[in-house]
Short mmCIF file of C-alpha atoms (C1' of nucleotides) in Angstrom, two decimals:
data_model
loop_
_atom_site.label_atom_id
_atom_site.label_comp_id
_atom_site.label_asym_id
_atom_site.label_seq_id
_atom_site.Cartn_x
_atom_site.Cartn_y
_atom_site.Cartn_z
CA MET A 222 14.17 -17.40 30.19
CA LYS A 223 13.29 -14.45 32.31
CA LEU A 224 10.64 -12.00 31.17
CA HIS A 225 10.73 -8.24 31.86
CA PHE A 226 8.12 -5.58 31.47
CA PHE A 227 8.09 -1.95 32.09
CA ASN A 228 5.53 -1.22 34.70
CA THR A 229 3.96 2.15 34.76
CA LEU A 230 3.15 1.72 38.40
CA THR A 231 6.74 1.70 39.51
CA ARG A 232 8.37 3.37 36.46
CA GLU A 233 10.66 0.54 36.17
CA LYS A 234 11.44 -2.58 34.04
CA GLU A 235 10.56 -5.41 36.26
CA GLU A 236 10.81 -9.17 36.14
CA PHE A 237 7.28 -10.58 35.23
CA ILE A 238 6.11 -13.10 37.91
CA PRO A 239 2.58 -13.99 37.38
CA ILE A 240 0.24 -14.72 40.31
CA ASP A 241 -0.55 -18.09 38.81
CA SER A 242 2.45 -19.81 37.37
CA LYS A 243 0.55 -21.37 34.51
CA GLU A 244 -2.19 -18.84 33.64
CA VAL A 245 -1.78 -15.22 33.03
CA ARG A 246 -4.72 -12.97 33.77
CA ILE A 247 -4.80 -9.76 31.49
CA TYR A 248 -7.35 -6.78 31.12
CA SER A 249 -7.01 -4.61 28.14
CA CYS A 250 -9.00 -1.33 27.66
CA GLY A 251 -10.75 -1.70 24.45
CA PRO A 252 -12.43 0.57 21.92
CA THR A 253 -15.30 2.90 22.20
CA VAL A 254 -17.27 1.82 19.14
CA TYR A 255 -18.77 5.03 17.59
CA TYR A 256 -16.69 5.19 14.56
CA PHE A 257 -14.14 3.29 12.46
CA ALA A 258 -10.76 2.62 14.28
CA HIS A 259 -7.99 4.59 12.81
CA ILE A 260 -4.35 3.17 12.46
CA GLY A 261 -3.54 5.03 15.84
CA ASN A 262 -6.22 3.17 17.73
CA LEU A 263 -5.10 -0.07 16.06
CA ARG A 264 -1.58 0.34 17.36
CA ALA A 265 -2.83 -0.09 20.64
CA TYR A 266 -4.34 -3.70 19.83
CA LEU A 267 -1.22 -4.55 17.87
CA PHE A 268 0.64 -4.11 21.19
CA MET A 269 -1.98 -6.00 23.07
CA ASP A 270 -1.50 -8.82 20.62
CA ASN A 271 2.08 -8.60 20.86
CA LEU A 272 2.01 -9.02 24.72
CA ARG A 273 -0.20 -12.05 24.24
CA ARG A 274 2.08 -13.72 21.78
CA VAL A 275 5.12 -13.16 23.84
CA LEU A 276 3.62 -14.62 26.81
CA GLU A 277 2.46 -17.58 24.82
CA TYR A 278 5.96 -17.93 23.46
CA ASN A 279 7.05 -18.15 27.09
CA GLY A 280 4.57 -21.00 27.62
CA TYR A 281 1.88 -19.41 29.58
CA LYS A 282 -1.87 -19.78 29.06
CA LEU A 283 -3.86 -16.67 28.90
CA LYS A 284 -7.19 -15.49 30.29
CA HIS A 285 -7.46 -12.20 28.60
CA VAL A 286 -10.31 -9.71 28.81
CA MET A 287 -11.06 -6.72 26.62
CA ASN A 288 -13.83 -4.49 27.00
CA ILE A 289 -16.11 -3.05 24.09
CA THR A 290 -17.34 0.36 25.32
CA ASP A 291 -20.83 0.51 23.69
CA VAL A 292 -22.34 2.97 26.06
CA GLY A 293 -21.97 6.71 26.09
CA HIS A 294 -20.71 8.43 29.21
CA LEU A 295 -21.78 11.87 29.29
CA VAL A 296 -21.56 12.86 32.96
CA SER A 297 -24.22 15.54 32.90
CA ASP A 298 -25.70 18.17 30.60
CA ALA A 299 -23.51 20.67 32.34
CA ASP A 300 -20.52 18.99 31.04
CA GLU A 301 -18.86 20.26 28.00
CA GLY A 302 -17.83 16.88 26.58
CA GLU A 303 -19.94 15.15 23.82
CA ASP A 304 -21.24 11.75 24.21
CA LYS A 305 -19.70 10.00 21.32
CA MET A 306 -22.38 7.30 21.01
CA LEU A 307 -25.10 9.74 20.90
CA LYS A 308 -23.30 12.07 18.58
CA ALA A 309 -22.69 9.23 16.16
CA ALA A 310 -26.23 8.11 16.43
CA LYS A 311 -27.40 11.57 15.47
CA ARG A 312 -25.08 11.84 12.59
CA GLU A 313 -26.04 8.51 11.09
CA ASN A 314 -29.69 8.74 12.04
CA LYS A 315 -29.65 5.52 14.01
CA ASP A 316 -29.97 4.60 17.63
CA PRO A 317 -26.93 4.20 19.77
CA PHE A 318 -27.43 0.46 20.05
CA GLN A 319 -27.20 0.13 16.20
CA ILE A 320 -24.12 2.30 16.08
CA ALA A 321 -22.37 0.18 18.64
CA GLU A 322 -23.33 -3.05 16.92
CA PHE A 323 -22.11 -1.82 13.60
CA TYR A 324 -18.75 -0.31 14.77
CA MET A 325 -17.93 -3.15 16.94
CA ASN A 326 -18.28 -5.58 14.06
CA ALA A 327 -16.15 -3.21 11.93
CA PHE A 328 -13.53 -3.15 14.76
CA LEU A 329 -13.40 -6.94 15.09
CA LYS A 330 -12.93 -7.36 11.41
CA ASP A 331 -10.06 -4.80 11.52
CA ILE A 332 -8.21 -6.66 14.16
CA ASP A 333 -8.79 -9.99 12.40
CA LYS A 334 -7.18 -8.44 9.25
CA LEU A 335 -4.20 -7.45 11.38
CA ASN A 336 -3.87 -10.93 12.71
CA ILE A 337 -4.55 -9.73 16.22
CA GLN A 338 -5.68 -12.59 18.37
CA ARG A 339 -8.91 -12.09 19.84
CA PRO A 340 -8.87 -11.93 23.73
CA GLU A 341 -10.46 -14.92 25.38
CA ILE A 342 -13.27 -12.76 26.60
CA ILE A 343 -14.56 -9.81 24.77
CA ALA A 344 -17.02 -8.00 27.12
CA ARG A 345 -19.58 -5.41 26.08
CA ALA A 346 -20.29 -2.83 28.61
CA THR A 347 -24.09 -2.83 28.02
CA GLU A 348 -24.23 -6.56 28.86
CA HIS A 349 -22.66 -5.97 32.19
CA ILE A 350 -24.67 -3.29 33.68
CA ASP A 351 -25.86 -5.58 36.49
CA ILE A 352 -22.16 -6.27 37.77
CA MET A 353 -21.49 -2.61 37.52
CA GLU A 354 -24.55 -1.77 39.72
CA GLU A 355 -23.34 -4.42 42.37
CA TYR A 356 -19.84 -2.90 42.13
CA VAL A 357 -21.11 0.53 42.83
CA LYS A 358 -23.21 -0.62 45.76
CA LYS A 359 -20.23 -2.23 47.31
CA ILE A 360 -18.30 1.08 47.00
CA ILE A 361 -21.24 3.00 48.57
CA GLU A 362 -21.31 0.33 51.50
CA ASN A 363 -17.60 0.80 52.02
CA GLY A 364 -17.96 4.48 52.43
CA TYR A 365 -16.19 5.97 49.46
CA THR A 366 -18.99 7.90 47.87
CA TYR A 367 -21.43 10.79 48.19
CA GLN A 368 -24.16 11.86 46.06
CA SER A 369 -25.81 14.80 44.42
CA GLU A 370 -29.51 14.87 43.17
CA ASP A 371 -28.63 12.82 40.22
CA THR A 372 -25.04 11.50 40.52
CA ILE A 373 -23.10 9.19 42.75
CA TYR A 374 -19.56 10.33 43.08
CA PHE A 375 -16.43 8.63 44.02
CA ASP A 376 -14.76 10.62 46.91
CA THR A 377 -11.02 10.44 46.14
CA SER A 378 -10.11 12.14 49.50
CA LYS A 379 -11.11 8.88 51.24
CA LEU A 380 -8.07 7.17 49.67
CA ASP A 381 -4.66 7.09 51.20
CA LYS A 382 -3.40 8.26 47.91
CA TYR A 383 -4.84 9.19 44.64
CA GLY A 384 -2.79 9.36 41.62
CA VAL A 385 -0.40 6.44 42.13
CA LEU A 386 0.07 5.83 38.31
CA SER A 387 0.59 9.36 37.13
CA ASN A 388 2.14 11.07 40.31
CA ARG A 389 -0.69 13.44 40.34
CA ASN A 390 -1.70 15.38 43.32
CA ILE A 391 -4.90 16.84 43.90
CA GLU A 392 -3.82 20.23 45.21
CA GLU A 393 -1.47 20.78 42.24
CA GLN A 394 -4.23 20.13 39.99
CA LYS A 395 -6.48 22.67 41.56
CA ALA A 396 -3.66 25.39 41.21
CA GLY A 397 -3.35 24.75 37.33
CA ALA A 398 -6.94 23.79 36.71
CA ARG A 399 -8.06 25.25 33.29
CA VAL A 400 -11.36 23.51 33.07
CA GLU A 401 -14.55 24.29 34.83
CA PHE A 402 -15.55 21.71 37.15
CA ASP A 403 -18.73 20.18 38.30
CA GLU A 404 -19.80 22.14 41.23
CA ASN A 405 -21.26 19.14 43.00
CA LYS A 406 -17.85 17.65 43.22
CA LYS A 407 -16.09 17.92 46.63
CA ASN A 408 -12.64 17.31 45.30
CA ILE A 409 -11.35 18.02 41.77
CA SER A 410 -10.33 14.40 41.02
CA ASP A 411 -13.65 12.98 42.18
CA PHE A 412 -15.68 11.32 39.44
CA ALA A 413 -19.10 10.02 38.63
CA LEU A 414 -19.94 6.30 39.19
CA TRP A 415 -23.49 6.25 38.64
CA ILE A 416 -25.69 8.81 37.00
CA LYS A 417 -29.39 9.43 36.47
CA ALA A 418 -30.43 9.54 32.93
CA PRO A 419 -32.19 12.60 31.61
CA GLU A 420 -35.60 12.00 30.24
CA ASN A 421 -34.34 11.87 26.58
CA HIS A 422 -31.40 9.68 27.26
CA ILE A 423 -31.84 6.50 25.14
CA MET A 424 -29.17 4.27 27.02
CA LYS A 425 -30.49 3.87 30.50
CA TRP A 426 -31.19 1.03 32.91
CA ASP A 427 -33.18 0.48 36.05
CA SER A 428 -31.24 0.54 39.27
CA PHE A 429 -31.46 1.25 42.94
CA PHE A 430 -30.89 4.98 42.09
CA GLY A 431 -33.60 5.11 39.34
CA LYS A 432 -33.10 4.99 35.62
CA CYS A 433 -29.35 5.34 35.26
CA TYR A 434 -26.28 4.77 33.16
CA PRO A 435 -22.80 4.16 34.45
CA GLY A 436 -19.88 6.45 34.86
CA TRP A 437 -17.11 5.74 32.31
CA HIS A 438 -14.53 4.13 34.40
CA LEU A 439 -16.78 1.72 36.04
CA GLU A 440 -17.17 -0.90 33.30
CA CYS A 441 -13.46 -1.76 33.28
CA SER A 442 -13.39 -2.29 37.04
CA ALA A 443 -16.59 -4.30 37.11
CA MET A 444 -15.86 -6.36 34.16
CA GLY A 445 -12.21 -6.95 35.18
CA TYR A 446 -13.51 -8.05 38.44
CA LYS A 447 -16.08 -10.44 37.07
CA TYR A 448 -13.75 -12.41 34.83
CA LEU A 449 -10.34 -12.05 36.57
CA GLY A 450 -11.08 -11.53 40.14
CA ASP A 451 -10.00 -8.43 42.41
CA HIS A 452 -6.28 -8.98 41.70
CA PHE A 453 -4.80 -9.97 38.39
CA ASP A 454 -1.57 -9.83 36.46
CA ILE A 455 -1.52 -7.21 33.74
CA HIS A 456 -3.56 -4.20 32.73
CA THR A 457 -3.01 -2.58 29.38
CA GLY A 458 -4.11 0.58 27.67
CA GLY A 459 -3.10 3.60 25.75
CA ILE A 460 -0.77 6.04 27.46
CA ASP A 461 -3.66 8.55 27.49
CA HIS A 462 -5.46 6.23 30.01
CA ILE A 463 -2.71 6.81 32.56
CA PRO A 464 -3.78 10.09 34.23
CA ILE A 465 -7.65 9.61 34.50
CA HIS A 466 -9.07 6.39 33.31
CA HIS A 467 -6.52 4.03 35.11
CA GLU A 468 -6.25 6.31 38.18
CA ASN A 469 -9.93 6.05 38.65
CA GLU A 470 -10.06 2.39 38.01
CA ILE A 471 -7.57 1.94 40.76
CA ALA A 472 -9.59 4.20 43.02
CA GLN A 473 -12.65 2.31 42.36
CA SER A 474 -10.83 -1.08 43.03
CA LYS A 475 -9.49 0.36 46.26
CA GLY A 476 -13.05 1.38 47.26
CA PHE A 477 -14.33 -2.03 46.28
CA SER A 478 -11.70 -4.53 47.56
CA GLY A 479 -8.88 -2.34 48.85
CA LYS A 480 -6.63 -3.54 46.25
CA ILE A 481 -4.91 -2.20 43.21
CA PRO A 482 -6.42 -4.57 40.52
CA ALA A 483 -3.25 -5.46 38.59
CA ASN A 484 0.40 -5.91 39.40
CA TYR A 485 1.70 -4.70 35.97
CA TRP A 486 0.34 -1.63 34.15
CA MET A 487 1.51 -1.45 30.66
CA HIS A 488 0.85 1.55 28.34
CA VAL A 489 1.33 1.93 24.65
CA ASP A 490 2.48 5.26 23.35
CA PHE A 491 0.70 7.05 20.39
CA LEU A 492 1.25 6.91 16.75
CA THR A 493 1.90 10.28 15.31
CA VAL A 494 1.59 11.22 11.70
CA ASP A 495 4.15 13.58 10.15
CA GLY A 496 5.30 14.37 13.74
CA GLY A 497 2.11 15.24 15.28
CA LYS A 498 -1.23 13.83 16.28
CA MET A 499 -3.72 12.55 13.63
CA SER A 500 -6.67 14.67 13.25
CA LYS A 501 -9.51 14.92 10.77
CA SER A 502 -8.85 18.59 10.16
CA LEU A 503 -5.19 17.79 8.99
CA ASN A 504 -6.62 15.13 6.74
CA ASN A 505 -4.26 12.56 8.03
CA LEU A 506 -6.64 10.29 9.92
CA TYR A 507 -6.29 6.84 8.23
CA THR A 508 -8.11 3.67 8.53
CA LEU A 509 -7.11 0.21 7.34
CA SER A 510 -9.31 0.86 4.24
CA ASP A 511 -7.42 3.89 3.58
CA LEU A 512 -4.02 1.91 3.65
CA LYS A 513 -5.64 -0.78 1.48
CA GLU A 514 -6.69 1.86 -1.09
CA LYS A 515 -3.13 3.00 -1.40
CA GLY A 516 -1.88 -0.50 -1.80
CA TYR A 517 -0.77 -1.54 1.63
CA ASP A 518 -2.06 -4.86 3.02
CA PRO A 519 -2.91 -4.70 6.90
CA LEU A 520 -0.09 -6.88 7.65
CA VAL A 521 2.24 -4.29 6.07
CA TYR A 522 1.04 -1.98 8.85
CA ARG A 523 1.74 -4.70 11.28
CA MET A 524 5.22 -4.99 10.05
CA PHE A 525 5.69 -1.27 10.28
CA ASN A 526 4.76 -1.36 14.02
CA PHE A 527 7.64 -3.70 14.64
CA GLY A 528 10.06 -0.92 13.68
CA SER A 529 9.73 0.68 17.14
CA ASN A 530 9.08 -0.02 20.80
CA TYR A 531 5.55 0.14 22.02
CA ARG A 532 6.61 2.51 24.74
CA ASN A 533 7.84 5.13 22.31
CA LYS A 534 5.87 7.18 19.84
CA ILE A 535 6.11 5.86 16.27
CA ASN A 536 6.01 8.38 13.63
CA PHE A 537 3.83 7.30 10.54
CA THR A 538 5.05 8.33 7.05
CA TRP A 539 4.27 6.92 3.59
CA GLU A 540 8.07 6.37 3.19
CA ALA A 541 8.19 4.17 6.25
CA MET A 542 5.02 2.46 5.15
CA ASN A 543 6.60 1.61 1.93
CA ALA A 544 9.73 0.38 3.73
CA ALA A 545 7.56 -2.00 5.57
CA LYS A 546 5.95 -3.30 2.57
CA VAL A 547 9.13 -3.91 0.65
CA ALA A 548 10.69 -5.53 3.89
CA LEU A 549 7.75 -7.86 4.36
CA ALA A 550 7.88 -8.96 0.84
CA ARG A 551 11.65 -9.70 1.14
CA LEU A 552 11.08 -11.39 4.48
CA LYS A 553 8.60 -13.89 2.72
CA GLU A 554 11.13 -14.20 -0.22
CA GLY A 555 13.88 -15.15 2.41
CA TYR A 556 11.67 -17.58 4.08
CA LYS A 557 10.89 -19.36 0.83
CA LYS A 558 14.59 -19.66 0.03
CA HIS A 559 15.36 -21.35 3.32
CA ASN A 560 12.36 -23.47 2.99
CA GLU A 561 13.58 -24.77 -0.39
CA GLY A 562 17.08 -25.00 0.91
CA ILE A 563 18.76 -28.43 1.14
CA GLU A 564 21.78 -27.52 3.16
CA ASP A 565 22.22 -28.38 6.91
CA VAL A 566 23.19 -26.25 9.75
CA GLU A 567 24.21 -27.16 13.30
CA ASP A 568 21.62 -27.05 15.86
CA SER A 569 23.89 -24.83 17.99
CA ILE A 570 23.56 -22.09 15.34
CA ILE A 571 19.86 -22.32 15.45
CA ASN A 572 19.85 -22.23 19.05
CA GLU A 573 21.99 -19.25 19.15
CA TYR A 574 19.48 -17.29 17.08
CA GLU A 575 16.56 -18.57 18.97
CA GLU A 576 18.10 -17.48 22.10
CA LYS A 577 18.75 -13.98 20.87
CA PHE A 578 15.24 -13.65 19.49
CA HIS A 579 13.75 -14.89 22.71
CA GLU A 580 15.98 -12.35 24.73
CA ALA A 581 14.79 -9.49 22.62
CA ILE A 582 11.07 -10.19 22.91
CA ASN A 583 11.46 -10.83 26.65
CA ASP A 584 13.21 -7.53 27.14
CA ASP A 585 9.81 -5.73 27.37
CA LEU A 586 8.85 -6.67 23.78
CA ASN A 587 11.82 -5.23 22.08
CA MET A 588 10.49 -6.01 18.53
CA PRO A 589 13.13 -3.78 16.75
CA VAL A 590 15.94 -5.98 18.03
CA ALA A 591 13.85 -9.10 17.53
CA MET A 592 13.43 -8.16 13.83
CA SER A 593 17.17 -7.59 13.52
CA VAL A 594 17.57 -11.24 14.52
CA VAL A 595 15.05 -12.24 11.99
CA TRP A 596 17.09 -10.39 9.49
CA ASP A 597 20.22 -12.27 10.49
CA VAL A 598 18.46 -15.54 9.96
CA ILE A 599 17.02 -14.49 6.57
CA LYS A 600 20.33 -13.20 5.24
CA ASN A 601 22.24 -16.33 6.45
CA PRO A 602 23.95 -17.65 3.21
CA ILE A 603 23.33 -21.21 4.19
CA LYS A 604 19.82 -22.12 2.97
CA SER A 605 18.40 -24.60 5.20
CA LYS A 606 14.80 -25.84 6.04
CA LYS A 607 16.11 -25.72 9.65
CA PHE A 608 16.10 -21.92 9.31
CA ALA A 609 12.79 -21.99 7.64
CA LYS A 610 11.34 -23.78 10.68
CA LEU A 611 13.01 -21.40 13.04
CA LEU A 612 11.42 -18.47 11.18
CA LEU A 613 8.04 -20.06 11.51
CA LYS A 614 8.55 -20.30 15.16
CA PHE A 615 9.49 -16.60 15.21
CA ASP A 616 6.25 -15.95 13.36
CA THR A 617 4.13 -17.24 16.18
CA VAL A 618 5.18 -13.85 17.80
CA LEU A 619 5.45 -11.86 14.64
CA GLY A 620 2.15 -13.04 13.18
CA LEU A 621 3.15 -11.91 9.67
CA GLU A 622 2.21 -15.15 7.92
CA ILE A 623 5.69 -15.21 6.33
CA ASP A 624 4.94 -18.70 4.92
CA LYS A 625 1.92 -17.40 3.03
CA GLU A 626 2.23 -16.21 -0.66
CA ASN A 627 0.64 -12.97 -1.25
CA GLU A 628 -2.80 -13.42 -2.82
CA LYS A 629 -2.57 -13.38 -6.55
CA GLU A 630 -5.19 -10.97 -7.84
CA GLU A 631 -7.22 -12.18 -10.78
CA ILE A 632 -5.72 -10.80 -13.99
CA PRO A 633 -8.01 -9.39 -16.43
CA ASP A 634 -8.28 -10.87 -19.91
CA GLU A 635 -7.10 -7.66 -21.50
CA ILE A 636 -3.88 -7.80 -19.66
CA LYS A 637 -3.63 -11.44 -20.39
CA GLU A 638 -3.94 -10.74 -24.16
CA LEU A 639 -1.19 -8.12 -23.98
CA LEU A 640 1.10 -10.60 -22.14
CA GLU A 641 0.56 -13.07 -24.75
CA LYS A 642 1.47 -10.73 -27.38
CA ARG A 643 4.54 -9.67 -25.61
CA LYS A 644 5.51 -13.12 -25.18
CA VAL A 645 5.51 -13.62 -28.85
CA ALA A 646 7.40 -10.38 -29.45
CA ARG A 647 10.11 -11.71 -27.01
CA GLU A 648 10.51 -14.94 -28.79
CA ASN A 649 11.10 -13.03 -31.98
CA LYS A 650 13.52 -10.82 -30.00
CA ASP A 651 11.38 -7.78 -31.17
CA TRP A 652 12.50 -5.70 -28.19
CA ASN A 653 10.79 -2.51 -29.40
CA LEU A 654 7.40 -4.10 -29.53
CA SER A 655 8.11 -5.94 -26.25
CA ASP A 656 8.92 -2.66 -24.50
CA THR A 657 5.89 -0.83 -25.97
CA LEU A 658 3.56 -3.63 -24.65
CA ARG A 659 5.16 -3.42 -21.34
CA ASP A 660 4.59 0.34 -21.14
CA GLU A 661 0.99 -0.29 -22.24
CA ILE A 662 0.36 -2.79 -19.51
CA LYS A 663 1.94 -0.39 -16.98
CA GLU A 664 -0.48 2.22 -18.04
CA LYS A 665 -3.20 -0.15 -17.17
CA GLY A 666 -1.85 -0.58 -13.72
CA TYR A 667 0.20 -3.62 -13.98
CA ILE A 668 4.02 -4.16 -13.54
CA VAL A 669 5.69 -6.77 -15.77
CA LYS A 670 8.61 -8.80 -14.16
CA ASP A 671 10.47 -11.16 -16.45
CA SER A 672 11.85 -14.08 -14.64
CA LYS A 673 13.20 -17.46 -15.79
CA ASP A 674 9.89 -19.08 -15.41
CA GLY A 675 8.29 -16.50 -17.65
CA MET A 676 6.39 -13.30 -17.19
CA GLN A 677 4.67 -12.23 -14.07
CA VAL A 678 2.48 -9.21 -13.53
CA GLU A 679 1.71 -7.48 -10.28
CA LYS A 680 -0.83 -4.89 -9.74
CA LEU A 681 0.87 -1.47 -9.20
"C1'" G B 388 -0.43 26.76 35.57
"C1'" G B 389 0.66 21.34 36.26
"C1'" C B 390 2.27 16.38 34.74
"C1'" G B 391 4.91 13.35 31.34
"C1'" C B 392 7.57 11.77 26.92
"C1'" U B 393 11.19 12.81 23.42
"C1'" A B 394 15.72 14.95 20.20
"C1'" U B 395 20.45 9.11 16.85
"C1'" A B 396 22.09 9.13 8.99
"C1'" G B 397 17.05 11.32 3.55
"C1'" C B 398 12.79 8.13 6.14
"C1'" C B 399 11.16 4.41 10.29
"C1'" A B 400 14.31 3.50 14.34
"C1'" A B 401 17.55 -0.01 18.19
"C1'" G B 402 21.26 1.06 21.64
"C1'" U B 403 21.48 3.88 28.83
"C1'" G B 404 29.24 4.35 30.52
"C1'" G B 405 33.91 1.55 26.62
"C1'" U B 406 34.60 4.44 20.44
"C1'" A B 407 26.97 3.81 16.84
"C1'" A B 408 21.68 -2.83 15.54
"C1'" G B 409 18.11 -3.55 11.85
"C1'" G B 410 14.71 -2.05 7.80
"C1'" C B 411 13.66 1.42 3.60
"C1'" A B 412 15.43 5.02 0.13
"C1'" C B 413 19.83 6.83 -2.64
"C1'" G B 414 24.52 5.41 -5.08
"C1'" A B 415 27.65 1.19 -7.07
"C1'" G B 416 27.83 -3.65 -8.87
"C1'" U B 417 25.98 -8.91 -10.23
"C1'" C B 418 21.95 -10.77 -13.18
"C1'" U B 419 18.95 -9.16 -17.78
"C1'" G B 420 18.25 -7.53 -24.85
"C1'" C B 421 16.84 -3.15 -21.75
"C1'" A B 422 13.92 -2.62 -17.47
"C1'" A B 423 11.72 -4.69 -12.99
"C1'" A B 424 12.47 -8.11 -9.26
"C1'" A B 425 16.38 -10.65 -6.49
"C1'" C B 426 21.28 -10.64 -4.49
"C1'" U B 427 26.08 -8.09 -2.97
"C1'" C B 428 28.49 -3.58 -1.37
"C1'" U B 429 28.33 1.36 0.44
"C1'" G B 430 26.48 6.05 4.63
"C1'" A B 431 25.85 8.96 10.79
"C1'" U B 432 30.16 10.28 16.40
"C1'" C B 433 24.36 10.60 18.20
"C1'" C B 434 20.20 19.03 19.00
"C1'" C B 435 23.58 22.93 21.64
"C1'" C B 436 26.78 24.51 25.85
"C1'" G B 437 29.23 23.10 30.31
"C1'" G B 438 30.49 19.27 34.10
"C1'" U B 439 31.63 14.07 36.12
"C1'" U B 440 34.89 10.03 34.27
"C1'" C B 441 40.73 6.79 31.98
"C1'" A B 442 36.29 6.44 28.89
"C1'" A B 443 29.46 9.44 27.51
"C1'" A B 444 24.88 9.14 22.33
"C1'" U B 445 24.52 6.76 27.17
"C1'" C B 446 25.36 10.06 33.92
"C1'" C B 447 24.58 15.41 35.99
"C1'" G B 448 23.52 20.87 35.19
"C1'" G B 449 21.83 24.47 31.79
"C1'" G B 450 19.89 25.83 27.05
"C1'" U B 451 16.95 25.01 22.52
"C1'" G B 452 13.30 22.25 19.67
"C1'" G B 453 9.33 18.53 19.05
"C1'" C B 454 5.08 15.88 20.93
"C1'" G B 455 1.32 14.31 24.39
"C1'" C B 456 -1.95 14.69 28.65
"C1'" C B 457 -4.58 17.56 32.47
"C1'" U B 458 -13.19 16.38 29.43
"C1'" C B 459 -14.71 9.81 28.11
"C1'" C B 460 -9.00 10.35 21.96
"C1'" A B 461 -5.19 4.05 21.70
#
RNA sequence: GGCGCUAUAGCCAAGUGGUAAGGCACGAGUCUGCAAAACUCUGAUCCCCGGUUCAAAUCCGGGUGGCGCCUCCA
């Protein structure tokens, strides 16, 4: 079945044809590890995972690289930006390497919890300084640079065109510039490749240009080149990467090899919260731990993301989060019923569903439509193991672990005693006492559900 | 100042020319001692104005609103 992706480079949905018919090579821009990832960050990696799983569903093997940015990228003291790594180090009274180590591990734990498959290669910037240096040298050799006293810049005017991804044009930018630019730059879109570190800079490496650290776009180009070559299939990232970071990656690659590094560029839009961007000042910046505290499993957040297309913004609300929680529980319930089913269905029906699902995911990862097919299967009144098997196949893409029962939390003895009392009361048909006990259990944070098999409790 | 995205039921959202997928919530019902859970049923003519067309949420023009980016934040 044909596979189509929206390509930012052409602004069109295109058929996906890999360079190598068996193995798809992908590069994904990963996190800067200076703090815990929030759920907006994590959406990007859910998208990345979604892409992986859809490609695998289509029978492709993957060679997928994701970077971990564990080095700060302050261009110079004159710049107004903050070096996030250094800022975090100061805040926590650690050195930047410790910060990177800690938050990288936290990030990896988060993506594991979300059932995000780890890319085949996770590349840390600080472990690839040598290849970055080589990369810069080649760009210099090819004549695409100039230098000031302490910085080597990429000269974007040397390119036939800068701004192929975002339709940007250097002159237009000058006209509307709101920001003071580095006076050493010849063109407004030029950027730093290699920078001499100030005395007190902790992260710096010996190089042909003295003690330096890399410019902030360099790592992706260099590491992508190292593992995937100068021409690979897909490059992914957040929508915010389009105008600067990915333009500059393309510029660097053109300076290095003359090629745009990837054929397909895919970008995931932001998650908004209550209609706007998340921010600390609005107190709506959530992490997975925050969700957990409110009673939402990481996979519920995963489920929530399937409600919209990756190319559109998705608006986070607690109401929608709850919708995902209930829906996921019902999905599991529905799977279980099919799995316990003894009826038979014709293969043609199974195939029809499978085809619809496959079509949806192959249409630029249209998960909302794919989910509607899942619900069709779930709600089919015929209960058959064939349906259960089909759902498991779908779950290789969904990654919702629909066949796993929710973990039963340990019930405290106190609650167990109350339940026992209530059981006796119910046997005696003492409904008043039974209801009182139920209220009491509820006050202690547990919901009682009576079923044919007896009482069950669930944490609120 | 520039670039881009977007406006569909209470919420999250599919749908890009032929009279609106799906999930959640609400309401009704089945079940239950009563609840809860589960299951079934139920809801919108698609921001406004104008145009093209036999036919538009879907194309074009003009409004209005929301959001993002132009400093390394996915």
